[in-house]
Amino acid sequence: MPTSVNVAVIYYSSTGTVAAIARAIAKDAENAGAQVRLRRAAELAPQAAIDSNPAWAANAEATADIPEVSPDDMLWADAVILGTPTRFGNVTAQLKQFLDTLGGLWQAGKLADKVYSGFTSTSTAHGGQESTLLALYNTVHHFGGILVAPGYTDPSKFVDGNPYGTSHVAGQGDIPVGEQTLTAARVQAERVVKFTRALKAGLAAEN
Ligand SMILES: Cc1cc2nc3c(=O)[nH]c(=O)nc-3n(C[C@H](O)[C@H](O)[C@H](O)COP(=O)(O)O)c2cc1C
């Protein structure tokens, strides 16, 4: 019987690109044998801002059924895969706000020894995908997390070119998530599940 693995896919998305990647990664982790929770970070923007952008309003409606993330999802998870669009080369305030609610769990040592990984999207090709993922990973180090990035561990990584995590160039929202990004999502999800299982089994054998 393989070791059971709980994966939380926690993301923020305004206009749906990162939401599409999150759904794909959640499905891929499930296909790799994990129990999965797909969770979205709470919106912080005013309703007027959302309503002023049809793609934003449509994504809010399309993802209303996805539960909002809570700190309990972090406790439940053996692996946490975090997704955020780029904001000036950085993590969105919405995802960061959720991370910033975790001080109590961090202090109690409850965020350590889990696997973490991340994904992102930008408008432009050099718009800050790597800087966003590296900024996200700063927090993982503070948690005492085990970072499992995809690296160039699959031939497809030499095509998509981002060893830091799955990423997508969305243009002005007119470039939907396609085969290349979906392949990156699958490779990353499978790698996270594989190493989480190995870590969990190894730690159990130690104790
Ligand atoms: C305030 C703000 C800052 C942004 N900064 C960047 C940026 O630095 N580089 C970039 O390529 N795209 C930037 N974008 C575009 C988004 O990252 C891009 O549209 C992303 O794919 C949207 O993902 P989503 O559909 O999941 O919301 C920015 C968008 C906003 C609203």
Coordinates of N, CA and C and ligand atoms in Angstrom, one line a residue:
M1 N 0.9 -1.2 0.0 CA 0.0 0.0 0.0 C 0.9 1.3 0.0
P2 N 0.8 2.1 -1.0 CA 1.7 3.3 -1.1 C 1.2 4.3 0.0
T3 N 2.2 5.0 0.5 CA 1.9 6.0 1.5 C 0.9 7.1 1.0
S4 N -0.1 7.4 1.8 CA -1.1 8.4 1.3 C -0.5 9.8 1.4
V5 N -0.9 10.6 0.5 CA -0.3 12.0 0.4 C -1.4 13.0 0.2
N6 N -1.4 14.0 1.1 CA -2.4 15.1 1.0 C -1.8 16.3 0.3
V7 N -2.3 16.8 -0.8 CA -1.8 17.9 -1.5 C -2.8 19.1 -1.5
A8 N -2.4 20.2 -0.9 CA -3.3 21.4 -1.0 C -2.8 22.3 -2.2
V9 N -3.6 22.6 -3.1 CA -3.3 23.5 -4.2 C -4.0 24.8 -3.8
I10 N -3.2 25.8 -3.5 CA -3.7 27.1 -3.0 C -3.3 28.2 -3.9
Y11 N -4.2 29.0 -4.4 CA -3.9 30.0 -5.5 C -4.7 31.2 -5.3
Y12 N -4.3 32.3 -6.0 CA -5.1 33.4 -6.2 C -5.1 33.7 -7.7
S13 N -6.2 34.1 -8.3 CA -6.2 34.5 -9.7 C -7.3 35.6 -9.9
S14 N -6.9 36.6 -10.7 CA -7.9 37.6 -11.0 C -8.7 37.2 -12.2
T15 N -8.0 37.0 -13.3 CA -8.7 36.8 -14.6 C -8.7 35.4 -15.1
G16 N -8.3 34.4 -14.3 CA -8.6 33.0 -14.6 C -7.4 32.2 -15.1
T17 N -6.2 32.8 -15.4 CA -5.1 32.0 -15.9 C -4.6 31.1 -14.9
V18 N -4.3 31.7 -13.7 CA -3.7 30.9 -12.6 C -4.8 29.9 -12.1
A19 N -6.0 30.3 -12.2 CA -7.1 29.4 -11.8 C -7.1 28.1 -12.7
A20 N -6.9 28.3 -14.0 CA -6.9 27.2 -14.9 C -5.7 26.3 -14.6
I21 N -4.5 26.9 -14.3 CA -3.3 26.0 -14.0 C -3.6 25.3 -12.6
A22 N -4.2 26.0 -11.7 CA -4.5 25.4 -10.4 C -5.4 24.1 -10.6
R23 N -6.4 24.3 -11.4 CA -7.3 23.2 -11.6 C -6.6 22.0 -12.2
A24 N -5.7 22.3 -13.2 CA -4.9 21.2 -13.9 C -4.0 20.6 -12.9
I25 N -3.3 21.3 -12.1 CA -2.3 20.7 -11.1 C -3.1 19.9 -10.1
A26 N -4.2 20.3 -9.7 CA -5.0 19.6 -8.7 C -5.4 18.2 -9.3
K27 N -5.9 18.3 -10.6 CA -6.3 17.0 -11.3 C -5.1 16.1 -11.4
D28 N -4.0 16.7 -11.8 CA -2.7 15.9 -12.0 C -2.2 15.2 -10.7
A29 N -2.3 16.0 -9.6 CA -1.9 15.4 -8.4 C -2.8 14.3 -7.9
E30 N -4.1 14.4 -8.2 CA -5.1 13.4 -7.9 C -4.8 12.1 -8.8
N31 N -4.5 12.4 -10.1 CA -4.1 11.2 -11.0 C -2.9 10.5 -10.5
A32 N -2.0 11.3 -9.8 CA -0.8 10.7 -9.3 C -1.0 10.0 -8.0
G33 N -2.2 10.0 -7.5 CA -2.6 9.2 -6.3 C -2.8 10.0 -5.0
A34 N -2.7 11.3 -5.1 CA -2.8 12.1 -3.9 C -4.3 12.4 -3.6
Q35 N -4.6 12.7 -2.3 CA -5.8 13.4 -1.9 C -5.6 14.9 -2.1
V36 N -6.5 15.5 -2.7 CA -6.2 16.9 -3.1 C -7.3 17.9 -2.6
R37 N -6.9 19.0 -2.0 CA -7.8 20.1 -1.8 C -7.4 21.3 -2.7
L38 N -8.3 21.8 -3.5 CA -8.1 23.0 -4.3 C -8.8 24.1 -3.6
R39 N -7.9 25.1 -3.3 CA -8.4 26.3 -2.4 C -8.0 27.6 -3.0
R40 N -8.8 28.6 -3.0 CA -8.5 29.9 -3.5 C -8.3 30.9 -2.3
A41 N -7.4 31.8 -2.5 CA -7.2 32.9 -1.5 C -8.3 33.9 -1.7
A42 N -8.7 34.5 -0.5 CA -9.8 35.4 -0.5 C -9.5 36.7 -1.4
E43 N -10.5 37.2 -2.0 CA -10.3 38.5 -2.8 C -10.2 39.6 -1.8
L44 N -9.3 40.6 -2.2 CA -9.1 41.8 -1.4 C -9.6 43.0 -2.1
A45 N -9.7 42.9 -3.5 CA -10.0 44.1 -4.3 C -11.5 44.5 -4.1
P46 N -11.8 45.8 -4.2 CA -13.2 46.2 -4.1 C -14.0 45.7 -5.3
Q47 N -15.3 45.4 -5.0 CA -16.2 44.9 -6.0 C -16.2 45.7 -7.3
A48 N -16.1 47.1 -7.1 CA -16.1 47.9 -8.3 C -15.0 47.6 -9.2
A49 N -13.8 47.3 -8.7 CA -12.6 47.0 -9.5 C -12.9 45.7 -10.3
I50 N -13.5 44.7 -9.6 CA -13.8 43.4 -10.2 C -14.8 43.6 -11.3
D51 N -15.8 44.4 -11.0 CA -16.9 44.6 -12.0 C -16.4 45.4 -13.2
S52 N -15.4 46.1 -13.1 CA -14.9 47.0 -14.2 C -14.1 46.2 -15.2
N53 N -13.8 44.9 -14.9 CA -13.0 44.0 -15.8 C -13.8 42.7 -16.1
P54 N -14.4 42.6 -17.3 CA -15.3 41.4 -17.5 C -14.6 40.1 -17.2
A55 N -13.3 40.0 -17.6 CA -12.6 38.7 -17.3 C -12.4 38.4 -15.8
W56 N -12.3 39.5 -15.1 CA -12.1 39.3 -13.6 C -13.5 38.9 -13.0
A57 N -14.5 39.6 -13.4 CA -15.9 39.2 -12.9 C -16.3 37.8 -13.3
A58 N -15.9 37.4 -14.6 CA -16.2 36.1 -15.0 C -15.5 35.0 -14.2
N59 N -14.2 35.3 -13.9 CA -13.4 34.3 -13.2 C -13.9 34.2 -11.7
A60 N -14.4 35.3 -11.2 CA -14.9 35.3 -9.8 C -16.1 34.4 -9.7
E61 N -17.0 34.5 -10.8 CA -18.2 33.7 -10.8 C -17.8 32.2 -11.1
A62 N -16.9 32.0 -12.0 CA -16.6 30.6 -12.4 C -15.9 29.8 -11.3
T63 N -15.3 30.5 -10.3 CA -14.6 29.9 -9.3 C -15.2 30.0 -7.9
A64 N -16.5 30.5 -7.9 CA -17.2 30.7 -6.6 C -17.4 29.4 -5.9
D65 N -17.4 28.3 -6.6 CA -17.6 27.0 -5.9 C -16.3 26.5 -5.3
I66 N -15.2 27.0 -5.6 CA -13.9 26.6 -5.0 C -13.8 27.2 -3.6
P67 N -13.7 26.3 -2.5 CA -13.6 26.9 -1.2 C -12.5 27.9 -1.0
E68 N -12.7 28.9 -0.1 CA -11.7 29.8 0.3 C -10.7 29.0 1.2
V69 N -9.4 29.4 1.0 CA -8.4 28.7 1.8 C -8.5 29.1 3.3
S70 N -8.2 28.2 4.2 CA -8.1 28.5 5.6 C -6.8 27.8 6.1
P71 N -6.3 28.3 7.3 CA -5.1 27.7 7.8 C -5.1 26.2 8.0
D72 N -6.4 25.7 8.3 CA -6.5 24.3 8.4 C -6.0 23.5 7.2
D73 N -6.2 24.1 6.0 CA -5.7 23.4 4.8 C -4.2 23.2 4.9
M74 N -3.5 24.1 5.5 CA -2.0 24.0 5.7 C -1.7 22.8 6.6
L75 N -2.5 22.7 7.7 CA -2.3 21.7 8.6 C -2.5 20.3 8.0
W76 N -3.6 20.2 7.2 CA -4.0 19.0 6.6 C -2.9 18.5 5.5
A77 N -2.3 19.4 4.9 CA -1.5 19.1 3.7 C -0.1 18.5 4.1
D78 N 0.3 17.5 3.3 CA 1.7 17.1 3.3 C 2.5 17.9 2.3
A79 N 1.8 18.3 1.3 CA 2.5 19.2 0.3 C 1.5 20.3 -0.1
V80 N 2.1 21.5 -0.3 CA 1.4 22.7 -0.6 C 1.9 23.3 -1.9
I81 N 1.0 23.4 -2.9 CA 1.5 23.9 -4.2 C 0.7 25.3 -4.3
L82 N 1.6 26.4 -4.4 CA 1.0 27.7 -4.3 C 1.1 28.4 -5.7
G83 N 0.0 29.0 -6.1 CA -0.1 29.7 -7.4 C -0.5 31.2 -7.2
T84 N 0.2 32.0 -8.0 CA -0.1 33.4 -8.0 C 0.3 34.1 -9.3
P85 N -0.5 35.0 -9.9 CA -0.1 35.8 -11.0 C 1.0 36.7 -10.5
T86 N 1.8 37.2 -11.5 CA 2.8 38.2 -11.2 C 2.2 39.6 -10.9
R87 N 2.6 40.3 -9.9 CA 2.3 41.7 -9.7 C 3.6 42.4 -9.6
F88 N 4.0 43.1 -10.7 CA 5.3 43.9 -10.7 C 6.4 42.9 -10.3
G89 N 6.4 41.7 -10.8 CA 7.5 40.8 -10.5 C 7.4 40.1 -9.2
N90 N 6.2 40.2 -8.5 CA 6.1 39.7 -7.2 C 4.8 39.0 -7.0
V91 N 4.6 38.5 -5.8 CA 3.5 37.7 -5.4 C 2.3 38.6 -5.2
T92 N 1.1 38.2 -5.5 CA -0.1 39.0 -5.3 C -0.4 39.3 -3.8
A93 N -0.9 40.4 -3.5 CA -1.3 40.8 -2.2 C -2.3 39.7 -1.6
Q94 N -3.2 39.2 -2.5 CA -4.2 38.3 -2.0 C -3.5 37.0 -1.5
L95 N -2.6 36.4 -2.2 CA -2.0 35.2 -1.7 C -1.1 35.5 -0.5
K96 N -0.4 36.6 -0.6 CA 0.5 37.0 0.5 C -0.3 37.2 1.8
Q97 N -1.5 37.8 1.6 CA -2.3 38.1 2.8 C -2.6 36.7 3.5
F98 N -2.9 35.7 2.7 CA -3.2 34.4 3.3 C -1.9 33.9 4.0
L99 N -0.8 34.0 3.3 CA 0.5 33.5 4.0 C 0.7 34.3 5.3
D100 N 0.4 35.5 5.3 CA 0.6 36.4 6.5 C -0.3 36.1 7.6
T101 N -1.3 35.2 7.4 CA -2.2 34.8 8.5 C -1.6 33.6 9.2
L102 N -0.5 33.1 8.7 CA 0.0 31.8 9.2 C 1.1 31.9 10.3
G103 N 1.2 33.1 10.9 CA 2.3 33.3 11.9 C 2.1 32.3 13.1
G104 N 0.9 32.1 13.5 CA 0.7 31.2 14.7 C 1.1 29.8 14.4
L105 N 0.8 29.3 13.2 CA 1.2 27.9 12.8 C 2.7 27.8 12.6
W106 N 3.2 28.9 12.0 CA 4.7 28.9 11.9 C 5.4 28.8 13.2
Q107 N 4.9 29.6 14.2 CA 5.5 29.7 15.5 C 5.4 28.3 16.2
A108 N 4.3 27.6 15.9 CA 4.2 26.3 16.5 C 4.9 25.2 15.8
G109 N 5.6 25.6 14.7 CA 6.4 24.6 13.9 C 5.5 23.7 13.0
K110 N 4.3 24.2 12.8 CA 3.4 23.3 12.0 C 3.5 23.4 10.5
L111 N 4.3 24.3 10.0 CA 4.5 24.5 8.6 C 5.8 23.9 8.0
A112 N 6.6 23.4 9.0 CA 7.9 22.8 8.6 C 7.7 21.4 8.1
D113 N 8.7 20.9 7.4 CA 8.8 19.5 7.0 C 7.7 19.0 6.0
K114 N 7.1 20.0 5.4 CA 6.2 19.7 4.3 C 6.9 20.1 3.0
V115 N 6.3 19.5 1.9 CA 6.8 19.9 0.6 C 6.1 21.1 0.1
Y116 N 6.8 22.0 -0.6 CA 6.2 23.2 -1.2 C 6.7 23.3 -2.6
S117 N 5.8 23.9 -3.5 CA 6.2 24.2 -4.8 C 5.3 25.3 -5.3
G118 N 5.6 25.9 -6.5 CA 4.8 27.1 -6.9 C 4.6 27.2 -8.4
F119 N 3.6 28.0 -8.8 CA 3.3 28.3 -10.2 C 2.8 29.7 -10.4
T120 N 2.9 30.2 -11.6 CA 2.6 31.6 -11.8 C 2.2 31.9 -13.2
S121 N 1.7 33.1 -13.5 CA 1.6 33.5 -14.9 C 1.8 35.0 -15.0
T122 N 2.2 35.4 -16.2 CA 2.5 36.9 -16.4 C 1.8 37.3 -17.7
S123 N 1.9 38.5 -18.0 CA 1.4 39.0 -19.3 C 2.5 38.8 -20.3
T124 N 3.7 39.1 -20.0 CA 4.8 39.1 -21.0 C 5.9 38.1 -20.6
A125 N 6.7 37.7 -21.7 CA 7.6 36.6 -21.5 C 8.7 36.9 -20.5
H126 N 9.1 38.1 -20.3 CA 10.2 38.4 -19.3 C 9.6 39.3 -18.3
G127 N 8.3 39.0 -17.9 CA 7.6 39.9 -17.0 C 7.7 39.6 -15.6
G128 N 8.6 38.6 -15.2 CA 8.9 38.4 -13.8 C 8.4 37.0 -13.3
Q129 N 8.3 36.0 -14.1 CA 7.9 34.7 -13.6 C 8.9 34.2 -12.6
E130 N 10.2 34.2 -12.9 CA 11.2 33.7 -12.0 C 11.2 34.5 -10.7
S131 N 11.2 35.8 -10.8 CA 11.2 36.6 -9.6 C 10.0 36.4 -8.7
T132 N 8.9 36.2 -9.3 CA 7.7 35.9 -8.5 C 7.8 34.6 -7.8
L133 N 8.3 33.6 -8.5 CA 8.4 32.2 -7.8 C 9.5 32.3 -6.7
L134 N 10.6 33.0 -7.0 CA 11.7 33.1 -6.0 C 11.2 33.9 -4.8
A135 N 10.4 34.9 -5.0 CA 9.8 35.7 -3.9 C 8.9 34.8 -3.1
L136 N 8.1 34.0 -3.8 CA 7.2 33.1 -3.1 C 8.0 32.1 -2.3
Y137 N 9.1 31.6 -2.8 CA 9.9 30.6 -2.2 C 10.7 31.1 -0.9
N138 N 10.8 32.5 -0.9 CA 11.4 33.0 0.4 C 10.6 32.6 1.6
T139 N 9.3 32.6 1.4 CA 8.4 32.2 2.6 C 8.6 30.8 2.9
V140 N 8.8 29.9 1.9 CA 8.9 28.5 2.1 C 10.1 28.2 3.0
H141 N 11.2 29.0 2.8 CA 12.4 28.8 3.6 C 12.1 29.1 5.0
H142 N 11.4 30.2 5.2 CA 11.0 30.6 6.6 C 10.2 29.5 7.3
F143 N 9.3 28.9 6.5 CA 8.5 27.8 7.0 C 9.3 26.6 7.5
G144 N 10.5 26.4 6.9 CA 11.2 25.2 7.1 C 10.7 24.1 6.1
G145 N 10.2 24.6 5.0 CA 9.6 23.7 4.0 C 10.7 23.0 3.2
I146 N 10.3 21.9 2.5 CA 11.1 21.2 1.6 C 10.7 21.7 0.2
L147 N 11.5 22.4 -0.5 CA 11.1 23.0 -1.8 C 11.4 21.9 -2.9
V148 N 10.3 21.6 -3.6 CA 10.4 20.7 -4.7 C 10.0 21.4 -6.0
A149 N 11.1 22.0 -6.7 CA 10.9 22.7 -7.9 C 11.0 21.7 -9.1
P150 N 10.5 21.9 -10.2 CA 10.6 21.0 -11.3 C 12.0 20.8 -11.8
G151 N 12.8 21.9 -11.8 CA 14.1 21.8 -12.4 C 14.0 21.4 -13.9
Y152 N 15.1 20.9 -14.4 CA 15.1 20.3 -15.8 C 15.0 18.8 -15.7
T153 N 14.0 18.3 -15.0 CA 14.0 16.8 -14.7 C 13.2 16.1 -15.7
D154 N 12.7 16.8 -16.7 CA 11.9 16.1 -17.8 C 12.2 16.8 -19.1
P155 N 12.2 16.1 -20.2 CA 12.5 16.7 -21.5 C 11.7 17.9 -21.8
S156 N 10.4 17.9 -21.3 CA 9.5 19.1 -21.6 C 10.0 20.4 -20.9
K157 N 10.9 20.2 -19.9 CA 11.3 21.4 -19.2 C 12.3 22.2 -20.1
F158 N 13.0 21.5 -21.0 CA 13.9 22.2 -21.9 C 13.1 23.0 -23.0
V159 N 11.8 22.6 -23.1 CA 10.9 23.4 -24.0 C 10.3 24.5 -23.3
D160 N 9.6 24.3 -22.2 CA 9.0 25.4 -21.5 C 10.0 26.4 -20.8
G161 N 11.1 25.8 -20.4 CA 12.2 26.7 -20.0 C 12.2 27.3 -18.6
N162 N 11.2 26.8 -17.8 CA 11.2 27.4 -16.4 C 11.4 26.3 -15.4
P163 N 12.6 26.2 -14.8 CA 12.8 25.2 -13.8 C 12.3 25.5 -12.5
Y164 N 11.8 26.8 -12.3 CA 11.4 27.2 -11.0 C 9.9 26.8 -10.6
G165 N 9.2 26.6 -11.7 CA 7.8 26.2 -11.5 C 7.0 26.4 -12.8
T166 N 5.8 25.8 -12.8 CA 4.9 26.0 -14.0 C 4.6 27.5 -14.2
S167 N 4.7 27.9 -15.4 CA 4.4 29.3 -15.6 C 3.8 29.5 -17.0
H168 N 3.0 30.6 -17.2 CA 2.3 30.8 -18.4 C 2.4 32.3 -18.8
V169 N 2.6 32.5 -20.1 CA 2.6 33.9 -20.6 C 1.2 34.1 -21.2
A170 N 0.4 34.9 -20.6 CA -1.0 35.1 -20.9 C -1.4 36.2 -21.9
G171 N -0.3 37.0 -22.2 CA -0.6 38.2 -23.0 C -1.6 39.1 -22.3
Q172 N -2.5 39.7 -23.1 CA -3.6 40.5 -22.5 C -4.8 39.6 -22.2
G173 N -4.5 38.4 -21.7 CA -5.6 37.4 -21.4 C -6.0 36.7 -22.7
D174 N -5.3 36.9 -23.8 CA -5.8 36.3 -25.0 C -4.9 35.1 -25.4
I175 N -4.1 34.6 -24.5 CA -3.3 33.4 -24.7 C -3.7 32.4 -23.7
P176 N -4.7 31.5 -24.0 CA -5.1 30.6 -22.9 C -4.1 29.6 -22.6
V177 N -4.2 29.0 -21.4 CA -3.4 27.9 -21.0 C -3.5 26.8 -22.0
G178 N -2.3 26.3 -22.5 CA -2.3 25.3 -23.6 C -1.4 24.1 -23.2
E179 N -1.1 23.4 -24.2 CA -0.5 22.1 -24.0 C 0.9 22.2 -23.3
Q180 N 1.7 23.2 -23.6 CA 3.0 23.4 -23.0 C 2.8 23.6 -21.5
T181 N 1.9 24.5 -21.1 CA 1.7 24.8 -19.7 C 1.1 23.6 -19.0
L182 N 0.2 22.9 -19.7 CA -0.5 21.8 -19.0 C 0.5 20.6 -18.8
T183 N 1.5 20.5 -19.7 CA 2.5 19.5 -19.5 C 3.4 19.8 -18.3
A184 N 3.7 21.1 -18.2 CA 4.5 21.6 -17.1 C 3.8 21.3 -15.8
A185 N 2.5 21.6 -15.8 CA 1.7 21.4 -14.6 C 1.7 19.9 -14.2
R186 N 1.6 19.0 -15.2 CA 1.6 17.6 -14.9 C 2.9 17.1 -14.3
V187 N 4.0 17.6 -15.0 CA 5.3 17.2 -14.5 C 5.6 17.6 -13.1
Q188 N 5.2 18.9 -12.8 CA 5.4 19.4 -11.4 C 4.5 18.7 -10.4
A189 N 3.3 18.4 -10.7 CA 2.4 17.7 -9.8 C 2.9 16.3 -9.5
E190 N 3.3 15.6 -10.5 CA 3.8 14.3 -10.3 C 5.1 14.2 -9.5
R191 N 5.9 15.2 -9.7 CA 7.2 15.3 -9.0 C 6.9 15.6 -7.5
V192 N 6.0 16.5 -7.3 CA 5.6 16.9 -5.9 C 5.0 15.6 -5.2
V193 N 4.1 14.9 -5.8 CA 3.5 13.8 -5.2 C 4.6 12.7 -4.9
K194 N 5.4 12.5 -5.9 CA 6.5 11.4 -5.7 C 7.4 11.7 -4.5
F195 N 7.8 13.0 -4.4 CA 8.8 13.3 -3.4 C 8.1 13.5 -2.0
T196 N 6.9 13.9 -2.0 CA 6.1 14.0 -0.8 C 5.9 12.6 -0.2
R197 N 5.6 11.6 -1.1 CA 5.4 10.3 -0.6 C 6.7 9.7 -0.1
A198 N 7.8 9.9 -0.8 CA 9.1 9.4 -0.3 C 9.5 10.0 1.0
L199 N 9.2 11.4 1.1 CA 9.6 12.1 2.4 C 8.8 11.5 3.6
K200 N 7.5 11.4 3.3 CA 6.6 10.9 4.4 C 6.9 9.5 4.8
A201 N 7.2 8.7 3.8 CA 7.5 7.3 4.2 C 8.9 7.2 4.9
G202 N 9.8 8.0 4.4 CA 11.1 8.1 5.1 C 11.1 8.6 6.5
L203 N 10.3 9.6 6.7 CA 10.2 10.2 8.1 C 9.5 9.2 9.0
A204 N 8.5 8.5 8.5 CA 7.8 7.5 9.3 C 8.7 6.3 9.7
A205 N 9.6 6.0 8.7 CA 10.5 4.9 9.0 C 11.6 5.3 10.1
E206 N 11.9 6.6 10.1 CA 12.8 7.1 11.1 C 12.3 7.1 12.5
N207 N 10.9 7.3 12.6 CA 10.3 7.5 13.9 C 9.9 6.1 14.5
Ligands
LIG1 C1 -1.1 45.4 -10.8 C2 -0.6 44.4 -11.8 C3 0.7 44.2 -12.0 C4 1.2 43.3 -13.0 N1 2.5 43.1 -13.1 C5 3.0 42.4 -14.1 C6 4.4 42.2 -14.4 O1 5.2 42.7 -13.6 N2 4.8 41.5 -15.4 C7 3.9 40.9 -16.3 O2 4.3 40.3 -17.3 N3 2.5 41.0 -16.0 C8 2.1 41.7 -15.0 N4 0.7 41.8 -14.7 C9 -0.2 40.9 -15.5 C10 -0.6 39.7 -14.8 O3 0.4 39.1 -14.1 C11 -1.1 38.7 -15.8 O4 -2.2 39.2 -16.5 C12 -1.5 37.3 -15.2 O5 -1.4 36.3 -16.2 C13 -2.9 37.3 -14.8 O6 -3.2 36.0 -14.2 P1 -4.7 35.7 -13.8 O7 -5.5 35.6 -15.0 O8 -4.6 34.4 -13.0 O9 -5.2 36.8 -12.9 C14 0.3 42.6 -13.8 C15 -1.1 42.8 -13.6 C16 -1.5 43.7 -12.6 C17 -3.0 43.9 -12.4

